[in-house]
């Protein structure tokens, strides 16, 4: 840990800029949870937001080991590079990892594959089961309020009932930097330390801190086919269908999600600097560009969150 | 100058807050093509001729059904000069608690009025709440200015009335700006409008980019160090067998190695040996920054304690008067047993007397109310089981504020401000 994030960079009072303020806020949130909850866990998907989340968590408790485990909800449709990255990170920092597997639920019949083959919505049940089986009382997520309109309404400490549900009309007021983590047995609190970050803040921070990411975020050549305006990778989830042509293109991913519903974008941006330029110039949001699951309805995200999804 | 400004909106229903926020996002190019497409599609579905920018922000099902904002939402936009975190708060009276939430961290609030209606009761209520919370800067956006005849005199009249109100509440004239705008058409939002020749001030965005604010957003720089201890870092690893660091976010003042400090409430004194961060040691750290302090002596310190500068350390108190905004559905009555969270300490509290209840319309208080209802503001006396080291709210937002929490359900029931904040607002020295 120390070698990677401790640098000789001297921090004076003059460089307390937006990123430093966001970092301090996130670290404050991690420490509040460590101080007040019994069994917190970090949701880790291997994506850029959860990787930044983990980076901040490690900083919050340095030089002590991370006082939380990680939880990954594996849909069975992850890109192999993401799973490799997940395992590498776990090993590098000596972390504990829980995996909740959608595949297991499908195998024994507790879940049924959807007709459209999309597994993102299927994550909710294994996630809630893992939370209750492990008695996790605080669950960190990398959700950002700038991602989507219903996420914009999310509190930093967001209470979920025993069914894992979010009720946007009954949220607690959140005042100053005093977070209220009280909850009844069986309830838990979702905690979003990156609430106030934008996609661009995330990339600026990744560049500044040299955060290592899964390789799919950087431009690389891979066989892809086009579907609904997105570039999809073939995999266990199927595709290309008839009429969809496989071709090798230079692409990168803007978000990490289910392989069946998350697309890549055509890009030559192979390093942080190029990606920063690309993100700053993009006329599409990351979810609008590459997430099929948000296109279902005007309130798709809100509906999933009400069910217990992140 | 800080490059991050935290702001909030306030105003009553249908003043066009969501449209203004949508316009701010749109004019700062913070809205991307797919979001515009979605709004255009939804507007066409509703039979509208032009895209309804309020749909950019009203995202909940119930909000879209009713065409109103229900809950505070946070928006992000940036110009080359600054980044902005905006708390977009609802205007309905029953959601005043969300206005309180949004404004509690704001360095600036944009208050909206409809030019056709001017300063109304809800404007006065919101201004009083903002004065109480010590919001440093105000902007009055006189919206729908295109819809009034003789806009120049209407704007002058509303400005004069608002200025009178804000100076009564204690704001200096320099901290308040009125701007005539049309959120719908974009007048005076991103650039100065030719439709308002009588107005020679900056556009809204120009003002937001340049208004000076305290970087640490604590309200004052005059206080010495206040460091609520969040967590004790003890690695017990082979590499750091004896490490003992006190982690927290500096709530006021600054700290440097060699500083003499006092631990509250115990009163034990010691010295700061060094300031640790994962990126290296700091020569000095200021309010707002999360750091870890290493002290020269092994003293007994735990979560909930406050490390303070010796020179002006607050006296720990277990019985005090405070102003509260009551946010609970059930009224607050004398004798209530609650939890009080101050800084990193949560302790049991008993509410003694209800001293007075504030009437936002008259900007005056009535003594000895029977209860404080939802959204009421009043002064109460409180007794706590463990003493807290609090400052007057007017001296520091962080060390002068607390939450009142329902010990049974866990909900946040009250926002508390230590000291005579309410009295100060009544006599016009609040901000």
PDB file of N, CA, C and O in Angstrom, chain A residues 5-7 9 11 13 15 18 24-25 28 31-32 36 59 145 149 152-153 155 168 171-173 176 179-180 182 195-196 283-285 288 298 302-303, chain B residues 3 6 32-34 55-56 60-61 63-64 71-76 101 104 230 248-249 278-279 282 288-292 303 339 341 393 410-412:
ATOM      1  N   UNK A   5       0.755   4.561  -2.798  1.00  0.00           N
ATOM      2  CA  UNK A   5       0.112   5.862  -2.677  1.00  0.00           C
ATOM      3  C   UNK A   5       0.899   6.879  -1.864  1.00  0.00           C
ATOM      4  O   UNK A   5       0.585   8.039  -1.877  1.00  0.00           O
ATOM      5  N   UNK A   6       1.926   6.450  -1.209  1.00  0.00           N
ATOM      6  CA  UNK A   6       2.723   7.442  -0.486  1.00  0.00           C
ATOM      7  C   UNK A   6       3.777   7.969  -1.434  1.00  0.00           C
ATOM      8  O   UNK A   6       4.584   7.240  -1.974  1.00  0.00           O
ATOM      9  N   UNK A   7       3.750   9.230  -1.685  1.00  0.00           N
ATOM     10  CA  UNK A   7       4.737   9.781  -2.605  1.00  0.00           C
ATOM     11  C   UNK A   7       5.463  10.915  -1.899  1.00  0.00           C
ATOM     12  O   UNK A   7       5.105  11.323  -0.802  1.00  0.00           O
ATOM     13  N   UNK A   9       5.496  13.823  -2.954  1.00  0.00           N
ATOM     14  CA  UNK A   9       4.777  15.060  -3.277  1.00  0.00           C
ATOM     15  C   UNK A   9       4.443  15.808  -1.992  1.00  0.00           C
ATOM     16  O   UNK A   9       3.821  15.269  -1.091  1.00  0.00           O
ATOM     17  N   UNK A  11       2.353  18.332   0.077  1.00  0.00           N
ATOM     18  CA  UNK A  11       1.071  19.001  -0.044  1.00  0.00           C
ATOM     19  C   UNK A  11       1.089  20.243   0.833  1.00  0.00           C
ATOM     20  O   UNK A  11       1.255  20.144   2.030  1.00  0.00           O
ATOM     21  N   UNK A  13      -0.875  24.112   1.752  1.00  0.00           N
ATOM     22  CA  UNK A  13      -2.259  24.530   1.893  1.00  0.00           C
ATOM     23  C   UNK A  13      -2.791  25.121   0.602  1.00  0.00           C
ATOM     24  O   UNK A  13      -3.971  25.282   0.419  1.00  0.00           O
ATOM     25  N   UNK A  15      -2.792  23.879  -2.399  1.00  0.00           N
ATOM     26  CA  UNK A  15      -3.367  23.008  -3.427  1.00  0.00           C
ATOM     27  C   UNK A  15      -4.661  22.351  -2.941  1.00  0.00           C
ATOM     28  O   UNK A  15      -5.004  21.266  -3.345  1.00  0.00           O
ATOM     29  N   UNK A  18     -10.535  21.551  -5.926  1.00  0.00           N
ATOM     30  CA  UNK A  18     -11.757  20.751  -5.983  1.00  0.00           C
ATOM     31  C   UNK A  18     -11.486  19.281  -5.672  1.00  0.00           C
ATOM     32  O   UNK A  18     -12.186  18.670  -4.869  1.00  0.00           O
ATOM     33  N   UNK A  24     -11.094  14.810   0.580  1.00  0.00           N
ATOM     34  CA  UNK A  24     -11.249  14.956   2.030  1.00  0.00           C
ATOM     35  C   UNK A  24     -12.657  14.591   2.477  1.00  0.00           C
ATOM     36  O   UNK A  24     -12.849  13.979   3.523  1.00  0.00           O
ATOM     37  N   UNK A  25     -13.650  14.985   1.665  1.00  0.00           N
ATOM     38  CA  UNK A  25     -15.034  14.656   1.995  1.00  0.00           C
ATOM     39  C   UNK A  25     -15.245  13.138   1.986  1.00  0.00           C
ATOM     40  O   UNK A  25     -15.859  12.576   2.888  1.00  0.00           O
ATOM     41  N   UNK A  28     -13.580  11.520   4.956  1.00  0.00           N
ATOM     42  CA  UNK A  28     -14.408  11.795   6.139  1.00  0.00           C
ATOM     43  C   UNK A  28     -15.578  10.800   6.215  1.00  0.00           C
ATOM     44  O   UNK A  28     -15.871  10.250   7.283  1.00  0.00           O
ATOM     45  N   UNK A  31     -14.454   7.296   7.263  1.00  0.00           N
ATOM     46  CA  UNK A  31     -14.101   7.206   8.680  1.00  0.00           C
ATOM     47  C   UNK A  31     -15.340   7.273   9.567  1.00  0.00           C
ATOM     48  O   UNK A  31     -15.366   6.660  10.635  1.00  0.00           O
ATOM     49  N   UNK A  32     -16.352   8.045   9.141  1.00  0.00           N
ATOM     50  CA  UNK A  32     -17.591   8.082   9.916  1.00  0.00           C
ATOM     51  C   UNK A  32     -18.213   6.688   9.987  1.00  0.00           C
ATOM     52  O   UNK A  32     -18.682   6.252  11.029  1.00  0.00           O
ATOM     53  N   UNK A  36     -18.918   4.205  13.261  1.00  0.00           N
ATOM     54  CA  UNK A  36     -20.286   4.027  13.744  1.00  0.00           C
ATOM     55  C   UNK A  36     -20.961   2.705  13.402  1.00  0.00           C
ATOM     56  O   UNK A  36     -22.001   2.399  13.947  1.00  0.00           O
ATOM     57  N   UNK A  59      -6.709   5.078   1.507  1.00  0.00           N
ATOM     58  CA  UNK A  59      -6.094   6.302   2.015  1.00  0.00           C
ATOM     59  C   UNK A  59      -6.675   6.691   3.375  1.00  0.00           C
ATOM     60  O   UNK A  59      -5.973   7.202   4.236  1.00  0.00           O
ATOM     61  N   UNK A 145     -23.960  11.190  -8.000  1.00  0.00           N
ATOM     62  CA  UNK A 145     -25.229  11.857  -8.275  1.00  0.00           C
ATOM     63  C   UNK A 145     -25.300  12.397  -9.692  1.00  0.00           C
ATOM     64  O   UNK A 145     -26.382  12.688 -10.193  1.00  0.00           O
ATOM     65  N   UNK A 149     -30.725  11.082 -13.105  1.00  0.00           N
ATOM     66  CA  UNK A 149     -31.594  11.989 -12.355  1.00  0.00           C
ATOM     67  C   UNK A 149     -32.037  11.437 -11.009  1.00  0.00           C
ATOM     68  O   UNK A 149     -32.161  12.169 -10.038  1.00  0.00           O
ATOM     69  N   UNK A 152     -29.357  11.630  -8.532  1.00  0.00           N
ATOM     70  CA  UNK A 152     -29.117  13.003  -8.080  1.00  0.00           C
ATOM     71  C   UNK A 152     -29.852  13.286  -6.775  1.00  0.00           C
ATOM     72  O   UNK A 152     -29.545  14.213  -6.053  1.00  0.00           O
ATOM     73  N   UNK A 153     -30.848  12.465  -6.479  1.00  0.00           N
ATOM     74  CA  UNK A 153     -31.661  12.661  -5.274  1.00  0.00           C
ATOM     75  C   UNK A 153     -31.171  11.820  -4.107  1.00  0.00           C
ATOM     76  O   UNK A 153     -31.766  11.824  -3.038  1.00  0.00           O
ATOM     77  N   UNK A 155     -29.195  10.436  -0.974  1.00  0.00           N
ATOM     78  CA  UNK A 155     -28.408  10.951   0.138  1.00  0.00           C
ATOM     79  C   UNK A 155     -27.044  10.248   0.166  1.00  0.00           C
ATOM     80  O   UNK A 155     -26.885   9.171  -0.404  1.00  0.00           O
ATOM     81  N   UNK A 168     -37.692   7.287  -2.035  1.00  0.00           N
ATOM     82  CA  UNK A 168     -37.203   8.661  -2.227  1.00  0.00           C
ATOM     83  C   UNK A 168     -38.028   9.709  -1.489  1.00  0.00           C
ATOM     84  O   UNK A 168     -37.539  10.788  -1.198  1.00  0.00           O
ATOM     85  N   UNK A 171     -36.739  10.155   2.606  1.00  0.00           N
ATOM     86  CA  UNK A 171     -35.320  10.221   2.921  1.00  0.00           C
ATOM     87  C   UNK A 171     -35.088  11.167   4.094  1.00  0.00           C
ATOM     88  O   UNK A 171     -35.797  12.145   4.265  1.00  0.00           O
ATOM     89  N   UNK A 172     -34.041  10.850   4.858  1.00  0.00           N
ATOM     90  CA  UNK A 172     -33.701  11.726   5.970  1.00  0.00           C
ATOM     91  C   UNK A 172     -33.048  12.997   5.444  1.00  0.00           C
ATOM     92  O   UNK A 172     -32.244  12.931   4.532  1.00  0.00           O
ATOM     93  N   UNK A 173     -33.368  14.123   6.077  1.00  0.00           N
ATOM     94  CA  UNK A 173     -32.618  15.321   5.699  1.00  0.00           C
ATOM     95  C   UNK A 173     -31.144  15.119   6.061  1.00  0.00           C
ATOM     96  O   UNK A 173     -30.843  14.456   7.064  1.00  0.00           O
ATOM     97  N   UNK A 176     -25.318  19.747   7.141  1.00  0.00           N
ATOM     98  CA  UNK A 176     -23.896  20.000   7.354  1.00  0.00           C
ATOM     99  C   UNK A 176     -23.123  18.747   6.937  1.00  0.00           C
ATOM    100  O   UNK A 176     -23.472  18.136   5.932  1.00  0.00           O
ATOM    101  N   UNK A 179     -23.627  13.016   9.461  1.00  0.00           N
ATOM    102  CA  UNK A 179     -24.362  11.927   8.824  1.00  0.00           C
ATOM    103  C   UNK A 179     -25.015  11.044   9.883  1.00  0.00           C
ATOM    104  O   UNK A 179     -24.385  10.680  10.864  1.00  0.00           O
ATOM    105  N   UNK A 180     -26.270  10.738   9.655  1.00  0.00           N
ATOM    106  CA  UNK A 180     -27.027   9.923  10.601  1.00  0.00           C
ATOM    107  C   UNK A 180     -27.097   8.483  10.096  1.00  0.00           C
ATOM    108  O   UNK A 180     -27.763   8.198   9.117  1.00  0.00           O
ATOM    109  N   UNK A 182     -28.127   5.837  11.984  1.00  0.00           N
ATOM    110  CA  UNK A 182     -28.982   4.976  12.812  1.00  0.00           C
ATOM    111  C   UNK A 182     -29.870   4.108  11.927  1.00  0.00           C
ATOM    112  O   UNK A 182     -30.421   4.579  10.933  1.00  0.00           O
ATOM    113  N   UNK A 195     -20.567  10.694  -3.997  1.00  0.00           N
ATOM    114  CA  UNK A 195     -21.785  11.400  -4.409  1.00  0.00           C
ATOM    115  C   UNK A 195     -21.507  12.681  -5.187  1.00  0.00           C
ATOM    116  O   UNK A 195     -22.134  12.960  -6.196  1.00  0.00           O
ATOM    117  N   UNK A 196     -20.575  13.484  -4.683  1.00  0.00           N
ATOM    118  CA  UNK A 196     -20.378  14.809  -5.267  1.00  0.00           C
ATOM    119  C   UNK A 196     -19.348  14.851  -6.386  1.00  0.00           C
ATOM    120  O   UNK A 196     -18.946  15.925  -6.822  1.00  0.00           O
ATOM    121  N   UNK A 283     -20.056  14.467 -26.205  1.00  0.00           N
ATOM    122  CA  UNK A 283     -21.400  15.043 -26.183  1.00  0.00           C
ATOM    123  C   UNK A 283     -22.407  14.039 -25.638  1.00  0.00           C
ATOM    124  O   UNK A 283     -23.611  14.270 -25.687  1.00  0.00           O
ATOM    125  N   UNK A 284     -21.935  12.899 -25.167  1.00  0.00           N
ATOM    126  CA  UNK A 284     -22.830  11.885 -24.606  1.00  0.00           C
ATOM    127  C   UNK A 284     -22.412  11.584 -23.168  1.00  0.00           C
ATOM    128  O   UNK A 284     -21.227  11.590 -22.852  1.00  0.00           O
ATOM    129  N   UNK A 285     -23.374  11.303 -22.286  1.00  0.00           N
ATOM    130  CA  UNK A 285     -23.026  10.873 -20.943  1.00  0.00           C
ATOM    131  C   UNK A 285     -22.526   9.434 -21.022  1.00  0.00           C
ATOM    132  O   UNK A 285     -22.802   8.723 -21.990  1.00  0.00           O
ATOM    133  N   UNK A 288     -25.564   7.138 -21.118  1.00  0.00           N
ATOM    134  CA  UNK A 288     -26.305   7.278 -22.367  1.00  0.00           C
ATOM    135  C   UNK A 288     -25.558   6.635 -23.523  1.00  0.00           C
ATOM    136  O   UNK A 288     -26.154   6.060 -24.441  1.00  0.00           O
ATOM    137  N   UNK A 298     -38.061   6.050 -18.810  1.00  0.00           N
ATOM    138  CA  UNK A 298     -37.634   7.331 -18.257  1.00  0.00           C
ATOM    139  C   UNK A 298     -37.182   7.197 -16.809  1.00  0.00           C
ATOM    140  O   UNK A 298     -36.426   7.996 -16.314  1.00  0.00           O
ATOM    141  N   UNK A 302     -34.591   4.635 -11.180  1.00  0.00           N
ATOM    142  CA  UNK A 302     -35.386   4.788  -9.956  1.00  0.00           C
ATOM    143  C   UNK A 302     -36.113   3.486  -9.632  1.00  0.00           C
ATOM    144  O   UNK A 302     -36.114   3.023  -8.492  1.00  0.00           O
ATOM    145  N   UNK A 303     -36.709   2.881 -10.640  1.00  0.00           N
ATOM    146  CA  UNK A 303     -37.452   1.648 -10.415  1.00  0.00           C
ATOM    147  C   UNK A 303     -36.543   0.553  -9.877  1.00  0.00           C
ATOM    148  O   UNK A 303     -36.914  -0.190  -8.972  1.00  0.00           O
TER     149      UNK A 303
ATOM    150  N   UNK B   3     -11.970  27.086  -6.032  1.00  0.00           N
ATOM    151  CA  UNK B   3     -12.479  26.711  -7.352  1.00  0.00           C
ATOM    152  C   UNK B   3     -13.678  25.774  -7.248  1.00  0.00           C
ATOM    153  O   UNK B   3     -14.113  25.198  -8.207  1.00  0.00           O
ATOM    154  N   UNK B   6     -20.227  25.720  -3.403  1.00  0.00           N
ATOM    155  CA  UNK B   6     -21.425  24.947  -3.052  1.00  0.00           C
ATOM    156  C   UNK B   6     -22.587  25.922  -2.950  1.00  0.00           C
ATOM    157  O   UNK B   6     -22.537  26.870  -2.188  1.00  0.00           O
ATOM    158  N   UNK B  32     -25.574  16.858 -21.770  1.00  0.00           N
ATOM    159  CA  UNK B  32     -25.034  16.239 -22.971  1.00  0.00           C
ATOM    160  C   UNK B  32     -26.155  15.820 -23.918  1.00  0.00           C
ATOM    161  O   UNK B  32     -27.339  15.828 -23.550  1.00  0.00           O
ATOM    162  N   UNK B  33     -25.754  15.493 -25.123  1.00  0.00           N
ATOM    163  CA  UNK B  33     -26.719  15.306 -26.200  1.00  0.00           C
ATOM    164  C   UNK B  33     -27.788  14.271 -25.868  1.00  0.00           C
ATOM    165  O   UNK B  33     -28.968  14.486 -26.156  1.00  0.00           O
ATOM    166  N   UNK B  34     -27.398  13.158 -25.221  1.00  0.00           N
ATOM    167  CA  UNK B  34     -28.401  12.129 -24.945  1.00  0.00           C
ATOM    168  C   UNK B  34     -29.413  12.595 -23.909  1.00  0.00           C
ATOM    169  O   UNK B  34     -30.579  12.210 -23.939  1.00  0.00           O
ATOM    170  N   UNK B  55     -37.404  19.206 -16.994  1.00  0.00           N
ATOM    171  CA  UNK B  55     -37.346  17.736 -17.024  1.00  0.00           C
ATOM    172  C   UNK B  55     -35.917  17.216 -16.899  1.00  0.00           C
ATOM    173  O   UNK B  55     -35.698  16.036 -16.641  1.00  0.00           O
ATOM    174  N   UNK B  56     -34.943  18.119 -17.096  1.00  0.00           N
ATOM    175  CA  UNK B  56     -33.551  17.709 -16.895  1.00  0.00           C
ATOM    176  C   UNK B  56     -33.307  17.364 -15.435  1.00  0.00           C
ATOM    177  O   UNK B  56     -32.409  16.593 -15.121  1.00  0.00           O
ATOM    178  N   UNK B  60     -37.772  12.002 -10.514  1.00  0.00           N
ATOM    179  CA  UNK B  60     -38.547  10.958  -9.866  1.00  0.00           C
ATOM    180  C   UNK B  60     -39.906  10.813 -10.538  1.00  0.00           C
ATOM    181  O   UNK B  60     -40.460  11.782 -11.046  1.00  0.00           O
ATOM    182  N   UNK B  61     -40.440   9.622 -10.499  1.00  0.00           N
ATOM    183  CA  UNK B  61     -41.751   9.375 -11.113  1.00  0.00           C
ATOM    184  C   UNK B  61     -42.795  10.366 -10.609  1.00  0.00           C
ATOM    185  O   UNK B  61     -43.529  10.979 -11.379  1.00  0.00           O
ATOM    186  N   UNK B  63     -42.433  13.208  -9.294  1.00  0.00           N
ATOM    187  CA  UNK B  63     -42.171  14.585  -9.681  1.00  0.00           C
ATOM    188  C   UNK B  63     -42.629  14.843 -11.110  1.00  0.00           C
ATOM    189  O   UNK B  63     -43.182  15.889 -11.422  1.00  0.00           O
ATOM    190  N   UNK B  64     -42.404  13.846 -11.950  1.00  0.00           N
ATOM    191  CA  UNK B  64     -42.787  14.030 -13.347  1.00  0.00           C
ATOM    192  C   UNK B  64     -44.304  13.984 -13.472  1.00  0.00           C
ATOM    193  O   UNK B  64     -44.882  14.685 -14.293  1.00  0.00           O
ATOM    194  N   UNK B  71     -37.912  16.339  -3.774  1.00  0.00           N
ATOM    195  CA  UNK B  71     -36.788  16.150  -2.876  1.00  0.00           C
ATOM    196  C   UNK B  71     -35.585  16.936  -3.360  1.00  0.00           C
ATOM    197  O   UNK B  71     -35.451  17.201  -4.542  1.00  0.00           O
ATOM    198  N   UNK B  72     -34.738  17.288  -2.404  1.00  0.00           N
ATOM    199  CA  UNK B  72     -33.524  17.984  -2.782  1.00  0.00           C
ATOM    200  C   UNK B  72     -32.697  17.078  -3.697  1.00  0.00           C
ATOM    201  O   UNK B  72     -32.583  15.876  -3.482  1.00  0.00           O
ATOM    202  N   UNK B  73     -32.200  17.671  -4.770  1.00  0.00           N
ATOM    203  CA  UNK B  73     -31.358  16.926  -5.701  1.00  0.00           C
ATOM    204  C   UNK B  73     -30.062  17.705  -5.861  1.00  0.00           C
ATOM    205  O   UNK B  73     -30.033  18.919  -5.706  1.00  0.00           O
ATOM    206  N   UNK B  74     -29.001  16.989  -6.149  1.00  0.00           N
ATOM    207  CA  UNK B  74     -27.710  17.643  -6.292  1.00  0.00           C
ATOM    208  C   UNK B  74     -27.286  17.620  -7.748  1.00  0.00           C
ATOM    209  O   UNK B  74     -27.397  16.592  -8.421  1.00  0.00           O
ATOM    210  N   UNK B  75     -26.858  18.763  -8.242  1.00  0.00           N
ATOM    211  CA  UNK B  75     -26.447  18.915  -9.642  1.00  0.00           C
ATOM    212  C   UNK B  75     -25.015  19.427  -9.690  1.00  0.00           C
ATOM    213  O   UNK B  75     -24.571  20.131  -8.783  1.00  0.00           O
ATOM    214  N   UNK B  76     -24.367  19.123 -10.790  1.00  0.00           N
ATOM    215  CA  UNK B  76     -22.962  19.481 -10.934  1.00  0.00           C
ATOM    216  C   UNK B  76     -22.776  20.192 -12.247  1.00  0.00           C
ATOM    217  O   UNK B  76     -23.245  19.720 -13.281  1.00  0.00           O
ATOM    218  N   UNK B 101     -31.813  21.388   4.593  1.00  0.00           N
ATOM    219  CA  UNK B 101     -30.710  20.465   4.270  1.00  0.00           C
ATOM    220  C   UNK B 101     -29.804  21.058   3.210  1.00  0.00           C
ATOM    221  O   UNK B 101     -28.589  21.081   3.350  1.00  0.00           O
ATOM    222  N   UNK B 104     -27.705  24.058   4.404  1.00  0.00           N
ATOM    223  CA  UNK B 104     -26.788  23.913   5.540  1.00  0.00           C
ATOM    224  C   UNK B 104     -25.329  23.885   5.102  1.00  0.00           C
ATOM    225  O   UNK B 104     -24.446  24.237   5.874  1.00  0.00           O
ATOM    226  N   UNK B 230     -12.443  11.409  14.698  1.00  0.00           N
ATOM    227  CA  UNK B 230     -13.375  10.470  14.080  1.00  0.00           C
ATOM    228  C   UNK B 230     -13.044   9.031  14.381  1.00  0.00           C
ATOM    229  O   UNK B 230     -13.917   8.185  14.529  1.00  0.00           O
ATOM    230  N   UNK B 248      -9.390  12.630  11.372  1.00  0.00           N
ATOM    231  CA  UNK B 248     -10.561  13.496  11.350  1.00  0.00           C
ATOM    232  C   UNK B 248     -10.445  14.546  10.266  1.00  0.00           C
ATOM    233  O   UNK B 248      -9.446  14.605   9.539  1.00  0.00           O
ATOM    234  N   UNK B 249     -11.510  15.340  10.154  1.00  0.00           N
ATOM    235  CA  UNK B 249     -11.517  16.442   9.195  1.00  0.00           C
ATOM    236  C   UNK B 249     -11.502  17.741   9.997  1.00  0.00           C
ATOM    237  O   UNK B 249     -12.321  17.921  10.906  1.00  0.00           O
ATOM    238  N   UNK B 278      -1.645   9.964   3.618  1.00  0.00           N
ATOM    239  CA  UNK B 278      -1.014   8.900   2.843  1.00  0.00           C
ATOM    240  C   UNK B 278      -0.051   9.447   1.787  1.00  0.00           C
ATOM    241  O   UNK B 278       0.777   8.732   1.257  1.00  0.00           O
ATOM    242  N   UNK B 279      -0.159  10.747   1.487  1.00  0.00           N
ATOM    243  CA  UNK B 279       0.715  11.352   0.484  1.00  0.00           C
ATOM    244  C   UNK B 279       1.935  12.017   1.105  1.00  0.00           C
ATOM    245  O   UNK B 279       2.685  12.697   0.423  1.00  0.00           O
ATOM    246  N   UNK B 282       2.375  16.884   6.293  1.00  0.00           N
ATOM    247  CA  UNK B 282       2.050  18.259   5.939  1.00  0.00           C
ATOM    248  C   UNK B 282       2.730  19.224   6.905  1.00  0.00           C
ATOM    249  O   UNK B 282       2.860  18.936   8.095  1.00  0.00           O
ATOM    250  N   UNK B 288     -11.260  21.888   6.535  1.00  0.00           N
ATOM    251  CA  UNK B 288     -11.768  21.198   5.353  1.00  0.00           C
ATOM    252  C   UNK B 288     -10.966  19.959   5.017  1.00  0.00           C
ATOM    253  O   UNK B 288     -11.467  19.045   4.382  1.00  0.00           O
ATOM    254  N   UNK B 289      -9.708  19.905   5.456  1.00  0.00           N
ATOM    255  CA  UNK B 289      -8.873  18.785   5.049  1.00  0.00           C
ATOM    256  C   UNK B 289      -8.965  17.619   6.036  1.00  0.00           C
ATOM    257  O   UNK B 289      -8.960  17.828   7.242  1.00  0.00           O
ATOM    258  N   UNK B 290      -9.051  16.416   5.499  1.00  0.00           N
ATOM    259  CA  UNK B 290      -9.011  15.207   6.320  1.00  0.00           C
ATOM    260  C   UNK B 290      -7.565  14.799   6.522  1.00  0.00           C
ATOM    261  O   UNK B 290      -6.842  14.593   5.540  1.00  0.00           O
ATOM    262  N   UNK B 291      -7.151  14.708   7.778  1.00  0.00           N
ATOM    263  CA  UNK B 291      -5.756  14.376   8.084  1.00  0.00           C
ATOM    264  C   UNK B 291      -5.713  13.410   9.274  1.00  0.00           C
ATOM    265  O   UNK B 291      -6.744  13.062   9.844  1.00  0.00           O
ATOM    266  N   UNK B 292      -4.501  13.004   9.627  1.00  0.00           N
ATOM    267  CA  UNK B 292      -4.288  12.196  10.822  1.00  0.00           C
ATOM    268  C   UNK B 292      -3.243  12.898  11.686  1.00  0.00           C
ATOM    269  O   UNK B 292      -2.162  13.231  11.189  1.00  0.00           O
ATOM    270  N   UNK B 303     -12.933   8.510  19.680  1.00  0.00           N
ATOM    271  CA  UNK B 303     -13.940   9.101  18.805  1.00  0.00           C
ATOM    272  C   UNK B 303     -14.924   9.906  19.645  1.00  0.00           C
ATOM    273  O   UNK B 303     -15.395   9.436  20.683  1.00  0.00           O
ATOM    274  N   UNK B 339     -31.558  11.700  20.871  1.00  0.00           N
ATOM    275  CA  UNK B 339     -30.115  11.599  20.735  1.00  0.00           C
ATOM    276  C   UNK B 339     -29.628  12.888  20.091  1.00  0.00           C
ATOM    277  O   UNK B 339     -30.326  13.468  19.251  1.00  0.00           O
ATOM    278  N   UNK B 341     -26.365  14.498  18.017  1.00  0.00           N
ATOM    279  CA  UNK B 341     -25.073  14.254  17.376  1.00  0.00           C
ATOM    280  C   UNK B 341     -24.382  15.574  17.116  1.00  0.00           C
ATOM    281  O   UNK B 341     -24.880  16.424  16.372  1.00  0.00           O
ATOM    282  N   UNK B 393     -22.827  28.861  16.838  1.00  0.00           N
ATOM    283  CA  UNK B 393     -23.016  28.553  15.422  1.00  0.00           C
ATOM    284  C   UNK B 393     -22.505  29.670  14.516  1.00  0.00           C
ATOM    285  O   UNK B 393     -21.984  29.415  13.437  1.00  0.00           O
ATOM    286  N   UNK B 410     -34.666   6.263  14.726  1.00  0.00           N
ATOM    287  CA  UNK B 410     -33.402   6.643  14.120  1.00  0.00           C
ATOM    288  C   UNK B 410     -33.478   7.826  13.175  1.00  0.00           C
ATOM    289  O   UNK B 410     -32.462   8.252  12.641  1.00  0.00           O
ATOM    290  N   UNK B 411     -34.686   8.365  12.958  1.00  0.00           N
ATOM    291  CA  UNK B 411     -34.786   9.473  12.007  1.00  0.00           C
ATOM    292  C   UNK B 411     -34.210  10.776  12.565  1.00  0.00           C
ATOM    293  O   UNK B 411     -34.191  10.994  13.764  1.00  0.00           O
ATOM    294  N   UNK B 412     -33.756  11.619  11.647  1.00  0.00           N
ATOM    295  CA  UNK B 412     -33.285  12.948  12.015  1.00  0.00           C
ATOM    296  C   UNK B 412     -34.497  13.839  12.240  1.00  0.00           C
ATOM    297  O   UNK B 412     -35.298  14.042  11.323  1.00  0.00           O
TER     298      UNK B 412
END
